[in-house]
CSV table of C-alpha atoms in Angstrom, one decimal:
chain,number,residue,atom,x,y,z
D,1,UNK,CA,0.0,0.0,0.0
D,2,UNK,CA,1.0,3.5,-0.6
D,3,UNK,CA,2.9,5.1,2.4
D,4,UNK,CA,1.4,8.0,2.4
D,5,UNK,CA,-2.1,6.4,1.7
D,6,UNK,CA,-1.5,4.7,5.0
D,7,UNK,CA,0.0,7.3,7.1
D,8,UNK,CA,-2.7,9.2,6.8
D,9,UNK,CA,-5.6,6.9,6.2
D,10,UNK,CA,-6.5,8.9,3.0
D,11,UNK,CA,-7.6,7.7,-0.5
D,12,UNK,CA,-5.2,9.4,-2.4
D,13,UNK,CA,-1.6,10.3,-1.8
D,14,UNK,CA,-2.7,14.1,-2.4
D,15,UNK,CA,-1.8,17.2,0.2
D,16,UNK,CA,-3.1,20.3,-0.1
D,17,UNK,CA,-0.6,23.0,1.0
D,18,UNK,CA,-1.5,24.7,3.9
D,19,UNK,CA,-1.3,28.5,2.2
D,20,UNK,CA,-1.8,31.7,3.9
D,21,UNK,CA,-4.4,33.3,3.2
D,22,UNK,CA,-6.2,30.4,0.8
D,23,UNK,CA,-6.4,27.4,2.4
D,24,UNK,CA,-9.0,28.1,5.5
D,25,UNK,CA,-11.7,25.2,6.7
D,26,UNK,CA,-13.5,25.0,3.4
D,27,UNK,CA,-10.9,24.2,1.1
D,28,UNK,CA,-9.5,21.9,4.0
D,29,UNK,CA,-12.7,20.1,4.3
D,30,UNK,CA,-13.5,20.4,0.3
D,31,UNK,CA,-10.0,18.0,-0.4
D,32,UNK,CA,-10.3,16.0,2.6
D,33,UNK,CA,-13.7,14.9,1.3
D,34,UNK,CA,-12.5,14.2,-2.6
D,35,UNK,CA,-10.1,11.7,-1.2
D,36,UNK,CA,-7.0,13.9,-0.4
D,37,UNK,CA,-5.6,15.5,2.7
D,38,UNK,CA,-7.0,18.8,3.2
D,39,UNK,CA,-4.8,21.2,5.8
D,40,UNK,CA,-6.0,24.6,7.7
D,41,UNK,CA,-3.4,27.1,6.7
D,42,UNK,CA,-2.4,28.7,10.5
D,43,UNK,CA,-0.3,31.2,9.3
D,44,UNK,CA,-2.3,33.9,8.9
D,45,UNK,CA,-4.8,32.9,11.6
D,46,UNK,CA,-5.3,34.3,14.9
D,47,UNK,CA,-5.7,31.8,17.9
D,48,UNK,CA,-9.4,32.4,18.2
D,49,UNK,CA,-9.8,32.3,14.1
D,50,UNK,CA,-7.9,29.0,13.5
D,51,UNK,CA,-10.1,27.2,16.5
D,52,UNK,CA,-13.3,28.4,14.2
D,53,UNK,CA,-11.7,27.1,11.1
D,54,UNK,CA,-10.9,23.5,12.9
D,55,UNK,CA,-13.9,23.2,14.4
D,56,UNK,CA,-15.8,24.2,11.1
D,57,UNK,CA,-14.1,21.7,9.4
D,58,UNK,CA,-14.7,19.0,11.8
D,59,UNK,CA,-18.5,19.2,10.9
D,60,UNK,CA,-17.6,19.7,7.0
D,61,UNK,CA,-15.5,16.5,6.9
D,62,UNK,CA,-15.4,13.0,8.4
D,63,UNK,CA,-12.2,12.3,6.7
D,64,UNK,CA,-8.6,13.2,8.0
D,65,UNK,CA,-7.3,16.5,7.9
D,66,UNK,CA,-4.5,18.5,9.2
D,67,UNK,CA,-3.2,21.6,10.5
D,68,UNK,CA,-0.2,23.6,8.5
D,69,UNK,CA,1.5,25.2,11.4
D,70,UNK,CA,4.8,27.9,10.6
D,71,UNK,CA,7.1,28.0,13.4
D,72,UNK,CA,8.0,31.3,13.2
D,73,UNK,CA,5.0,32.9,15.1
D,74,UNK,CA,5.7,34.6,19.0
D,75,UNK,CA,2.0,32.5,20.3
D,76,UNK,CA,3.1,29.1,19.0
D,77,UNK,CA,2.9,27.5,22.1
D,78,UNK,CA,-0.9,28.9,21.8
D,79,UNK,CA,-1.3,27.7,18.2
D,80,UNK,CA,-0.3,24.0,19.5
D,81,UNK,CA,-2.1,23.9,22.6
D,82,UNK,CA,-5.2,24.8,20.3
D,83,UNK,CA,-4.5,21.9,17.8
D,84,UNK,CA,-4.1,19.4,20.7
D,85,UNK,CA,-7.5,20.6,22.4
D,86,UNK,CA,-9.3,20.4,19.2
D,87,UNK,CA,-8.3,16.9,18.5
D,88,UNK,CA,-6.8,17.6,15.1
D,89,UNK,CA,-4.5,14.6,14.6
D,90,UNK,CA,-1.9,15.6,11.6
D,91,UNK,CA,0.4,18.6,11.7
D,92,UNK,CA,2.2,20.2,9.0
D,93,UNK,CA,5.2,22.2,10.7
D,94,UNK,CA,7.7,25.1,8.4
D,95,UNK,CA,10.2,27.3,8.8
D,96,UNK,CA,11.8,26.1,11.8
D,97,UNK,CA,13.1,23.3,13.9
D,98,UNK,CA,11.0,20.3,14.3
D,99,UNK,CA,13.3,19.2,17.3
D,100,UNK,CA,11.5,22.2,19.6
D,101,UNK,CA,7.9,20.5,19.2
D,102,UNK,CA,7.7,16.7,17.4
D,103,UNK,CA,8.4,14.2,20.4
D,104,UNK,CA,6.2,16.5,22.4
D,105,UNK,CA,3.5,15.9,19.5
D,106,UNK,CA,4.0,12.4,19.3
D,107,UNK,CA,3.2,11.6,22.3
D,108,UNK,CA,0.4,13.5,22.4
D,109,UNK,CA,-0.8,10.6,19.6
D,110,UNK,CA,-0.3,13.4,17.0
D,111,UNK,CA,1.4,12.6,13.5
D,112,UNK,CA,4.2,15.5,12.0
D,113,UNK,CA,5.5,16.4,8.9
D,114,UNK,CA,8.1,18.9,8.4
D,115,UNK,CA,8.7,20.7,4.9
D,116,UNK,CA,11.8,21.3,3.7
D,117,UNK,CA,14.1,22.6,1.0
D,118,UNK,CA,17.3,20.7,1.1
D,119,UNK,CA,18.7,17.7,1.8
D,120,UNK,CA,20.4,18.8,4.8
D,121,UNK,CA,16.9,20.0,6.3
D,122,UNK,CA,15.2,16.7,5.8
D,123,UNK,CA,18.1,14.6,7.5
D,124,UNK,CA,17.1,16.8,10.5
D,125,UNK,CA,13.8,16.3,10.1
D,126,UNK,CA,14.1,12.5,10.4
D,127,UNK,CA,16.6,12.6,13.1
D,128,UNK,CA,14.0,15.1,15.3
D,129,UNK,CA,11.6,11.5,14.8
D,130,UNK,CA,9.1,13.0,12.5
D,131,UNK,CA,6.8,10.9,10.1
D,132,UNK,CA,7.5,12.2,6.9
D,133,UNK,CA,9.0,14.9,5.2
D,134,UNK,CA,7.5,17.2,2.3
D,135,UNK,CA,10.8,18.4,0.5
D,136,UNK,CA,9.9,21.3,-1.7
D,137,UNK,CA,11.7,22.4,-5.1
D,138,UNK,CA,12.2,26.2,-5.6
D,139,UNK,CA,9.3,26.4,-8.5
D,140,UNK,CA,6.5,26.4,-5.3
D,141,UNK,CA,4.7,29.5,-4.7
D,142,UNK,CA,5.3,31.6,-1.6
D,143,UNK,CA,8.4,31.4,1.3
D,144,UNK,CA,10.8,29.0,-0.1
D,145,UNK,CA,14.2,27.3,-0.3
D,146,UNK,CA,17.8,29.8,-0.4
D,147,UNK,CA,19.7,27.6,-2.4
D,148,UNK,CA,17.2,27.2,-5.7
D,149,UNK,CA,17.2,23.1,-5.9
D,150,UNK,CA,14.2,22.0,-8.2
D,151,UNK,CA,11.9,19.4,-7.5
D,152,UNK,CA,13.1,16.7,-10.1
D,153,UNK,CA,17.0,17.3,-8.5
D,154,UNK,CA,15.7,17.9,-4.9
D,155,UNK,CA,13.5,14.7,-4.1
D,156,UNK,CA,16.0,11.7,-5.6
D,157,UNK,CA,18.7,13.6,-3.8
D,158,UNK,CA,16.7,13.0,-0.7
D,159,UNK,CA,15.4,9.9,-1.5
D,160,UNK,CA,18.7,8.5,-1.6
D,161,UNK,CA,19.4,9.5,2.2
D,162,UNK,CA,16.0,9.3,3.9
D,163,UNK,CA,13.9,6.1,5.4
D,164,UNK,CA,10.5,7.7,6.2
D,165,UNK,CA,7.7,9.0,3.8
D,166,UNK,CA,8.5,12.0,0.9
D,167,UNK,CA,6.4,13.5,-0.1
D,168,UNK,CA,7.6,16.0,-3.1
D,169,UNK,CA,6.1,19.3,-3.9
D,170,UNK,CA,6.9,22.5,-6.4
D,171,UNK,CA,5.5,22.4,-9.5
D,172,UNK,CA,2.9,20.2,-9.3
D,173,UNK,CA,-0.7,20.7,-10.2
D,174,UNK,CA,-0.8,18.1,-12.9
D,175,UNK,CA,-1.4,13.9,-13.0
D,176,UNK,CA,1.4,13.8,-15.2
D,177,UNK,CA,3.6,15.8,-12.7
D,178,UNK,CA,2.3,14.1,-9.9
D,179,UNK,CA,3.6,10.5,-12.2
D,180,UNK,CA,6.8,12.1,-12.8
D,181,UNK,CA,8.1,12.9,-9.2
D,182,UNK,CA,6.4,9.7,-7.9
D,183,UNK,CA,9.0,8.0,-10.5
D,184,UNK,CA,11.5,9.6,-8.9
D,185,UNK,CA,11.1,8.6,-5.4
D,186,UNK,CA,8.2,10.4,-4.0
D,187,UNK,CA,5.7,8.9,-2.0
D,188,UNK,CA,2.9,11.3,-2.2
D,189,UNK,CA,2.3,15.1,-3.3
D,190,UNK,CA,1.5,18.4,-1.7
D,191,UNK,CA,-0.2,20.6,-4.0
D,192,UNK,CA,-0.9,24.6,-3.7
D,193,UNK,CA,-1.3,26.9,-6.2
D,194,UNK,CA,-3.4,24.7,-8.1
D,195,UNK,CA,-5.6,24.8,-5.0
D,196,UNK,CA,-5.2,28.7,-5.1
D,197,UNK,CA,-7.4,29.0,-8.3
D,198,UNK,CA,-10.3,26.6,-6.9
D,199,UNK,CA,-13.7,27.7,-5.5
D,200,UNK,CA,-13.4,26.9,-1.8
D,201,UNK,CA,-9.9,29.1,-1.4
D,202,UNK,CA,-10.2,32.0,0.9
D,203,UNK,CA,-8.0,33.8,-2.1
D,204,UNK,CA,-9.6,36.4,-3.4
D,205,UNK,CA,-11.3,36.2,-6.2
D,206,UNK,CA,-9.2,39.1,-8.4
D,207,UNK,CA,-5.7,36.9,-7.3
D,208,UNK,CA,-7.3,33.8,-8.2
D,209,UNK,CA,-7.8,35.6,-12.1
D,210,UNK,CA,-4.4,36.5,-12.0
D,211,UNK,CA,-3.1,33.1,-11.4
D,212,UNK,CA,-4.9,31.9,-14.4
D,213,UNK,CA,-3.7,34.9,-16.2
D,214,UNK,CA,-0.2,34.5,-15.5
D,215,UNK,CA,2.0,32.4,-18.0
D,216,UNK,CA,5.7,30.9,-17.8
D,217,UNK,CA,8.4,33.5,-16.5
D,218,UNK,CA,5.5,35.9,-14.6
D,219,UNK,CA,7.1,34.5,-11.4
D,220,UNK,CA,10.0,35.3,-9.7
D,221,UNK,CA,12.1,34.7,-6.3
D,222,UNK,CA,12.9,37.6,-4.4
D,223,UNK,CA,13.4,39.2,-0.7
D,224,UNK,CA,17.0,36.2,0.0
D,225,UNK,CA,17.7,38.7,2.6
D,226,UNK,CA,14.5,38.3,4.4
D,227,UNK,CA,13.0,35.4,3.7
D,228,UNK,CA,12.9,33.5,-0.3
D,229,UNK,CA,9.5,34.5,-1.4
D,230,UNK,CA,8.1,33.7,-4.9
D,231,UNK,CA,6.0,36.2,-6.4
D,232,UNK,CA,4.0,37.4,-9.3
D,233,UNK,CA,5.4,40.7,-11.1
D,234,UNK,CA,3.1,43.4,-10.4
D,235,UNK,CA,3.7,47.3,-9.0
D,236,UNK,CA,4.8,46.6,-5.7
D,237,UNK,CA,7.5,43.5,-7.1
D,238,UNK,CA,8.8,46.1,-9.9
D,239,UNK,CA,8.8,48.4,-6.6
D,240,UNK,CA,11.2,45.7,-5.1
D,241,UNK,CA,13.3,45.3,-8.1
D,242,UNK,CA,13.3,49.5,-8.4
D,243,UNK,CA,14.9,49.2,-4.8
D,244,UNK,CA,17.5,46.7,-5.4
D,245,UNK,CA,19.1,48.8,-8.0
D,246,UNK,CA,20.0,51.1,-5.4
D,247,UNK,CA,22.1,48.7,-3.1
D,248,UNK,CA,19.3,48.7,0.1
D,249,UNK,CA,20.1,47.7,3.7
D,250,UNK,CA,18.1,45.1,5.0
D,251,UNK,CA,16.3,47.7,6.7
D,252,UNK,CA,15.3,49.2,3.9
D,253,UNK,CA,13.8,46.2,2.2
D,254,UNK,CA,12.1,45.6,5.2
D,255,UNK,CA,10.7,49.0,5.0
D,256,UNK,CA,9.3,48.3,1.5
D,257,UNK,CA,7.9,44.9,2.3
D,258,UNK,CA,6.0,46.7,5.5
D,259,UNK,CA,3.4,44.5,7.1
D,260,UNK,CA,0.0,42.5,5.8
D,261,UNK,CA,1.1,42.6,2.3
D,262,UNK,CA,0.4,39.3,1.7
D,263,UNK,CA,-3.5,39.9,2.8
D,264,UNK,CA,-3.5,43.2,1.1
D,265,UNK,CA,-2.9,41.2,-1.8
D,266,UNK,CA,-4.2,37.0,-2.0
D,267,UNK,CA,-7.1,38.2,0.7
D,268,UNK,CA,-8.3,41.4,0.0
D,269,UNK,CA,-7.4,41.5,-3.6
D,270,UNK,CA,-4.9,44.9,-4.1
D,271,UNK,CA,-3.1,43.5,-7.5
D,272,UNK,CA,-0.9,46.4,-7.3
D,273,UNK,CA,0.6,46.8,-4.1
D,274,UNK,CA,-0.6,43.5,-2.4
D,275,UNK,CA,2.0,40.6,-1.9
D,276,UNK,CA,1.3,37.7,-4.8
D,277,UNK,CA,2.9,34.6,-3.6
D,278,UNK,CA,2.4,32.1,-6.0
D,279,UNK,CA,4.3,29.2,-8.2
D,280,UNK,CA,5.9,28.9,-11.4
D,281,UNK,CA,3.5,26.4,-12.2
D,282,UNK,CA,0.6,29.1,-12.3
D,283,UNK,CA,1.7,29.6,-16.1
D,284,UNK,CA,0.0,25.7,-16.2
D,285,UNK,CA,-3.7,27.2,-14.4
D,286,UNK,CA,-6.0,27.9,-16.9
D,287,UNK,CA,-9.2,27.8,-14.8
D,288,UNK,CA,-11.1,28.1,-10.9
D,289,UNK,CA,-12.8,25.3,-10.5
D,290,UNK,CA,-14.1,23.1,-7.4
D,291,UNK,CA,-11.4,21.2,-5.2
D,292,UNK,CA,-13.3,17.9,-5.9
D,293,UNK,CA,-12.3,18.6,-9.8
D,294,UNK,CA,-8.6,19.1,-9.4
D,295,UNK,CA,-8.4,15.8,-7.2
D,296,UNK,CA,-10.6,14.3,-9.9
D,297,UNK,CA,-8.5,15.1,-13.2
D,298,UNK,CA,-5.1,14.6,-11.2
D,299,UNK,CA,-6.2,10.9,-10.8
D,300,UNK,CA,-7.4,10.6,-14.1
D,301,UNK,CA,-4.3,11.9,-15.6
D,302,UNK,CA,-2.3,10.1,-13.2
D,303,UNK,CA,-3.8,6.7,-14.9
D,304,UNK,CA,-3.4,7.9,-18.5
D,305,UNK,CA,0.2,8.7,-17.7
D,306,UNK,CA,1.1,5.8,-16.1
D,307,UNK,CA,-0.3,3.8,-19.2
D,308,UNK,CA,1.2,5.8,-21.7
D,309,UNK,CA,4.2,5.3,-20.5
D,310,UNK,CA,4.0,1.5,-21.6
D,311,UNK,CA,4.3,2.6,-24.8
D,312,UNK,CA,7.3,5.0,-24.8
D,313,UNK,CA,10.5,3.5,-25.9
D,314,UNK,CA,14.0,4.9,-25.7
């Protein structure tokens, strides 16, 4: 059986990434029902807001689903201690170390997954006793890896070195993409900006238009010196680009970048000077459509991919 199938008791060895601003109780609840593993986005959730969206989502969905929790946030220890009470039984955990929280998870009966960017990251991961890593290729959308791997280098490197579960994401919103890393040692997928452009994400519905708008190159990785983000080119990225010219001190960037961009942009829909996080595979999104849908034709062309491939000779 499929590890990830079994890890998480789901019918399909799909994750949906846990996205700021997008991925709130009915797009969590929307996947977890079509067979996938649906996850509340914490990161740009109060306390009080991400209990509402757990509990909401408990009476939307019978089915597993999980909590996507940053590690960068001042009230973590509040953000956990709300998970536990709530019963939610899979956690997602970013952008730090999983050492700090995982054995005290585990024992609290709770599964964790770490997402990571290099090689070095996921031997960490495994060695802090976590269930699975998702190891994530510079093409994804949003906060993201320094060193630029992509997907089809990152996950055989870390095949090679890891025993537990890999799930592989960056670039992949396709059933033919989803074939192509599983070929290469991946036991599952996490999937977001596809999910960006579906009915259920909290997105707004301006930034979901511009993710099917957008085409190959309208993405770029920028802000090293803060934290990797990937973004779509609009006023406030040229702005960026305007300010690098002139040399700026980290201050300054952080100046620029200022605070709530990225829900002045994917939430309340300012295309100009809102923050766009998104991947390179939004040049592949041609249209919104229910969660349900995108598991749907992922499978199907999954199954056409794997039987094509019978016939390819080299």
């Amino acid at each position: 059986m499929n590890k990830i199938k079994k890890l998480f008791n789901v019918q399909y060895p799909i994750i949906q990434g846990g996205m700021i601003w997008a991925s709130g109780w009915r797009l969590a609840s929307a996947v977890s029902n079509a067979g996938g593993l649906g996850l509340i986005g914490s990161g740009s959730m109060y306390p009080d807001v991400l209990r509402e969206h757990i509990q909401k989502c408990k009476k939307a969905t019978n089915e597993p689903f999980g909590v996507n929790i940053p590690m960068l946030y001042p009230n973590l220890d509040e953000i956990i201690q709300i998970v536990i009470d709530e019963g939610v039984k899979i956690i997602f955990t970013s952008a730090g170390n999983p050492k700090i929280y995982t054995p005290y998870l585990k024992e609290k009966g709770i599964k964790v997954v770490h997402v990571v960017s290099s090689l070095k990251f996921a031997l960490k991961a495994e060695e802090a006793g976590v269930d699975a890593v998702v190891a994530e290729g510079f093409e994804a959308g949003g906060h993201n890896g320094r060193d630029e791997t992509t997907t089809l280098t990152l996950i055989p490197i870390v095949r090679e070195k890891i025993n537990i579960p890999l799930i592989a994401a960056g670039g992949v919103a396709t059933g033919s993409a989803m074939y192509a890393v599983m070929a290469l040692g991946a036991d599952g997928v996490q999937v977001g900006s596809r999910f960006v452009a579906c009915d259920e994400a909290s997105s707004h519905i301006d930034f979901k238009k511009m993710v099917v708008d957008a085409k190959e190159g309208d993405t770029r990785l920028t802000l090293k010196e803060l934290a990797p983000v990937r973004l779509l080119k609009n006023k406030f990225y040229n702005d960026i680009v305007e300010l690098y010219s002139t040399g700026p001190s980290i201050d300054e960037l952080k100046t620029l970048l200022g605070r709530a961009r990225a829900k002045r942009g994917m939430f309340e829909g300012d295309l100009d000077e809102g923050e766009l996080e998104i991947g390179q595979v939004s040049g592949l999104i041609e249209d919104i459509k229910p969660a349900k849908n995108i598991i749907d034709d992922m499978i199907k062309e999954f199954q056409e991919t794997k039987n094509n491939m019978k016939q390819v000779f080299i």
